Amino acid sequence: MTTTQTGRRAEAQAAVFLERKGCTIIEQNWRTRLCEIDVIAERGQVIFFCEVKYRKTARQGSGLDYITSKKLQQMRFAAESWVHAHGWRGEYQLCAIEVSGPDFRVTAAVKL
């Protein structure tokens, strides 16, 4: 499986997880030439911009360990770009979802 295929599978599992939590998936892999968002979901009147991190094993730390201050800055920029492009005037939230192991299980989800 290529890195891209692995990432897409992890993102698909994250989307299923969000749907089970009552979210509607608006978009996956939203991109501009400057930024990208893995999964965009809505629940109630809140949009969630989700970064998905996959780790086959925990040997090098959890996926959430890789949400650095620089990554948070990139996520904020991407979310604000989407909000501007779509004219969203409501509430939005950044979140991260960790998918782990050969069975691609969601092992953690946090609001940032």
PDB file of C-alpha atoms in Angstrom:
ATOM      1  CA  MET A   1       0.000   0.000   0.000  1.00  0.00           C
ATOM      2  CA  THR A   2       1.426   3.421  -0.920  1.00  0.00           C
ATOM      3  CA  THR A   3       1.668   6.285   1.532  1.00  0.00           C
ATOM      4  CA  THR A   4      -1.183   8.048  -0.269  1.00  0.00           C
ATOM      5  CA  GLN A   5      -3.379   4.945  -0.097  1.00  0.00           C
ATOM      6  CA  THR A   6      -2.597   4.539   3.601  1.00  0.00           C
ATOM      7  CA  GLY A   7      -3.484   8.174   4.267  1.00  0.00           C
ATOM      8  CA  ARG A   8      -6.744   7.915   2.334  1.00  0.00           C
ATOM      9  CA  ARG A   9      -7.716   4.775   4.249  1.00  0.00           C
ATOM     10  CA  ALA A  10      -6.976   6.452   7.581  1.00  0.00           C
ATOM     11  CA  GLU A  11      -9.020   9.493   6.520  1.00  0.00           C
ATOM     12  CA  ALA A  12     -11.911   7.239   5.486  1.00  0.00           C
ATOM     13  CA  GLN A  13     -11.881   5.596   8.930  1.00  0.00           C
ATOM     14  CA  ALA A  14     -11.832   9.018  10.581  1.00  0.00           C
ATOM     15  CA  ALA A  15     -14.833  10.049   8.473  1.00  0.00           C
ATOM     16  CA  VAL A  16     -16.750   6.920   9.563  1.00  0.00           C
ATOM     17  CA  PHE A  17     -15.867   7.707  13.192  1.00  0.00           C
ATOM     18  CA  LEU A  18     -17.195  11.261  12.808  1.00  0.00           C
ATOM     19  CA  GLU A  19     -20.406  10.042  11.167  1.00  0.00           C
ATOM     20  CA  ARG A  20     -20.969   7.660  14.093  1.00  0.00           C
ATOM     21  CA  LYS A  21     -20.619  10.679  16.395  1.00  0.00           C
ATOM     22  CA  GLY A  22     -23.449  12.416  14.538  1.00  0.00           C
ATOM     23  CA  CYS A  23     -21.426  14.487  12.069  1.00  0.00           C
ATOM     24  CA  THR A  24     -22.122  14.995   8.401  1.00  0.00           C
ATOM     25  CA  ILE A  25     -19.008  14.852   6.229  1.00  0.00           C
ATOM     26  CA  ILE A  26     -18.849  17.969   4.084  1.00  0.00           C
ATOM     27  CA  GLU A  27     -15.575  17.311   2.333  1.00  0.00           C
ATOM     28  CA  GLN A  28     -12.433  15.200   2.409  1.00  0.00           C
ATOM     29  CA  ASN A  29      -9.011  16.305   1.180  1.00  0.00           C
ATOM     30  CA  TRP A  30      -9.961  19.914   0.551  1.00  0.00           C
ATOM     31  CA  ARG A  31      -6.952  21.616  -1.008  1.00  0.00           C
ATOM     32  CA  THR A  32      -5.679  24.885  -2.324  1.00  0.00           C
ATOM     33  CA  ARG A  33      -2.185  25.500  -3.589  1.00  0.00           C
ATOM     34  CA  LEU A  34      -1.300  26.779  -0.094  1.00  0.00           C
ATOM     35  CA  CYS A  35      -3.070  24.418   2.293  1.00  0.00           C
ATOM     36  CA  GLU A  36      -5.138  21.289   2.820  1.00  0.00           C
ATOM     37  CA  ILE A  37      -7.670  19.873   5.251  1.00  0.00           C
ATOM     38  CA  ASP A  38      -8.081  16.108   5.686  1.00  0.00           C
ATOM     39  CA  VAL A  39     -11.746  15.956   6.751  1.00  0.00           C
ATOM     40  CA  ILE A  40     -14.362  18.687   7.111  1.00  0.00           C
ATOM     41  CA  ALA A  41     -17.469  17.716   9.053  1.00  0.00           C
ATOM     42  CA  GLU A  42     -20.503  19.450  10.515  1.00  0.00           C
ATOM     43  CA  ARG A  43     -22.568  18.699  13.616  1.00  0.00           C
ATOM     44  CA  GLY A  44     -25.226  21.047  14.813  1.00  0.00           C
ATOM     45  CA  GLN A  45     -24.135  24.446  13.631  1.00  0.00           C
ATOM     46  CA  VAL A  46     -20.403  23.768  14.067  1.00  0.00           C
ATOM     47  CA  ILE A  47     -17.874  22.923  11.359  1.00  0.00           C
ATOM     48  CA  PHE A  48     -14.995  20.648  12.392  1.00  0.00           C
ATOM     49  CA  PHE A  49     -11.689  20.848  10.538  1.00  0.00           C
ATOM     50  CA  CYS A  50      -9.941  17.558  11.218  1.00  0.00           C
ATOM     51  CA  GLU A  51      -6.317  16.583  10.828  1.00  0.00           C
ATOM     52  CA  VAL A  52      -5.907  12.815  10.573  1.00  0.00           C
ATOM     53  CA  LYS A  53      -2.684  11.204  11.794  1.00  0.00           C
ATOM     54  CA  TYR A  54      -1.984   7.526  11.134  1.00  0.00           C
ATOM     55  CA  ARG A  55       0.617   5.441  12.935  1.00  0.00           C
ATOM     56  CA  LYS A  56       1.145   1.779  12.159  1.00  0.00           C
ATOM     57  CA  THR A  57       2.771   1.350  15.587  1.00  0.00           C
ATOM     58  CA  ALA A  58       3.418   3.595  18.597  1.00  0.00           C
ATOM     59  CA  ARG A  59       7.188   3.085  18.388  1.00  0.00           C
ATOM     60  CA  GLN A  60       7.809   6.685  17.368  1.00  0.00           C
ATOM     61  CA  GLY A  61       5.025   8.184  19.437  1.00  0.00           C
ATOM     62  CA  SER A  62       1.350   8.689  18.849  1.00  0.00           C
ATOM     63  CA  GLY A  63      -0.032  10.513  15.859  1.00  0.00           C
ATOM     64  CA  LEU A  64      -1.205  13.286  18.148  1.00  0.00           C
ATOM     65  CA  ASP A  65       2.409  13.888  19.195  1.00  0.00           C
ATOM     66  CA  TYR A  66       2.924  15.269  15.691  1.00  0.00           C
ATOM     67  CA  ILE A  67       0.435  18.107  16.139  1.00  0.00           C
ATOM     68  CA  THR A  68       3.083  20.748  16.756  1.00  0.00           C
ATOM     69  CA  SER A  69       2.596  24.478  17.145  1.00  0.00           C
ATOM     70  CA  LYS A  70       3.617  24.848  13.481  1.00  0.00           C
ATOM     71  CA  LYS A  71       1.024  22.252  12.445  1.00  0.00           C
ATOM     72  CA  LEU A  72      -1.637  24.075  14.499  1.00  0.00           C
ATOM     73  CA  GLN A  73      -0.730  27.307  12.711  1.00  0.00           C
ATOM     74  CA  GLN A  74      -1.105  25.545   9.330  1.00  0.00           C
ATOM     75  CA  MET A  75      -4.443  24.087  10.419  1.00  0.00           C
ATOM     76  CA  ARG A  76      -5.731  27.518  11.478  1.00  0.00           C
ATOM     77  CA  PHE A  77      -4.657  29.008   8.154  1.00  0.00           C
ATOM     78  CA  ALA A  78      -6.386  26.207   6.210  1.00  0.00           C
ATOM     79  CA  ALA A  79      -9.583  26.515   8.278  1.00  0.00           C
ATOM     80  CA  GLU A  80      -9.677  30.286   7.803  1.00  0.00           C
ATOM     81  CA  SER A  81      -9.099  29.798   4.064  1.00  0.00           C
ATOM     82  CA  TRP A  82     -12.070  27.415   3.855  1.00  0.00           C
ATOM     83  CA  VAL A  83     -14.258  29.710   5.972  1.00  0.00           C
ATOM     84  CA  HIS A  84     -13.440  32.646   3.699  1.00  0.00           C
ATOM     85  CA  ALA A  85     -13.879  30.656   0.466  1.00  0.00           C
ATOM     86  CA  HIS A  86     -17.275  29.313   1.569  1.00  0.00           C
ATOM     87  CA  GLY A  87     -18.584  32.408   3.356  1.00  0.00           C
ATOM     88  CA  TRP A  88     -19.116  30.457   6.593  1.00  0.00           C
ATOM     89  CA  ARG A  89     -20.229  32.771   9.384  1.00  0.00           C
ATOM     90  CA  GLY A  90     -20.810  30.191  12.088  1.00  0.00           C
ATOM     91  CA  GLU A  91     -18.699  28.503  14.703  1.00  0.00           C
ATOM     92  CA  TYR A  92     -15.835  26.201  13.785  1.00  0.00           C
ATOM     93  CA  GLN A  93     -13.409  23.991  15.654  1.00  0.00           C
ATOM     94  CA  LEU A  94     -10.047  22.363  14.905  1.00  0.00           C
ATOM     95  CA  CYS A  95      -9.618  18.723  15.853  1.00  0.00           C
ATOM     96  CA  ALA A  96      -7.192  15.863  15.372  1.00  0.00           C
ATOM     97  CA  ILE A  97      -7.983  12.190  14.945  1.00  0.00           C
ATOM     98  CA  GLU A  98      -5.429   9.454  15.468  1.00  0.00           C
ATOM     99  CA  VAL A  99      -5.820   6.238  13.482  1.00  0.00           C
ATOM    100  CA  SER A 100      -3.555   3.333  14.424  1.00  0.00           C
ATOM    101  CA  GLY A 101      -2.512  -0.186  13.619  1.00  0.00           C
ATOM    102  CA  PRO A 102      -2.986  -2.528  10.693  1.00  0.00           C
ATOM    103  CA  ASP A 103      -6.763  -2.461  11.212  1.00  0.00           C
ATOM    104  CA  PHE A 104      -6.919   1.364  10.974  1.00  0.00           C
ATOM    105  CA  ARG A 105      -8.765   1.902  14.266  1.00  0.00           C
ATOM    106  CA  VAL A 106      -9.495   5.379  15.588  1.00  0.00           C
ATOM    107  CA  THR A 107      -7.524   5.469  18.841  1.00  0.00           C
ATOM    108  CA  ALA A 108      -7.878   9.119  19.829  1.00  0.00           C
ATOM    109  CA  ALA A 109      -9.796  12.247  18.904  1.00  0.00           C
ATOM    110  CA  VAL A 110      -9.258  15.673  20.429  1.00  0.00           C
ATOM    111  CA  LYS A 111     -10.466  19.211  19.936  1.00  0.00           C
ATOM    112  CA  LEU A 112      -7.560  21.596  19.571  1.00  0.00           C
TER     113      LEU A 112
END
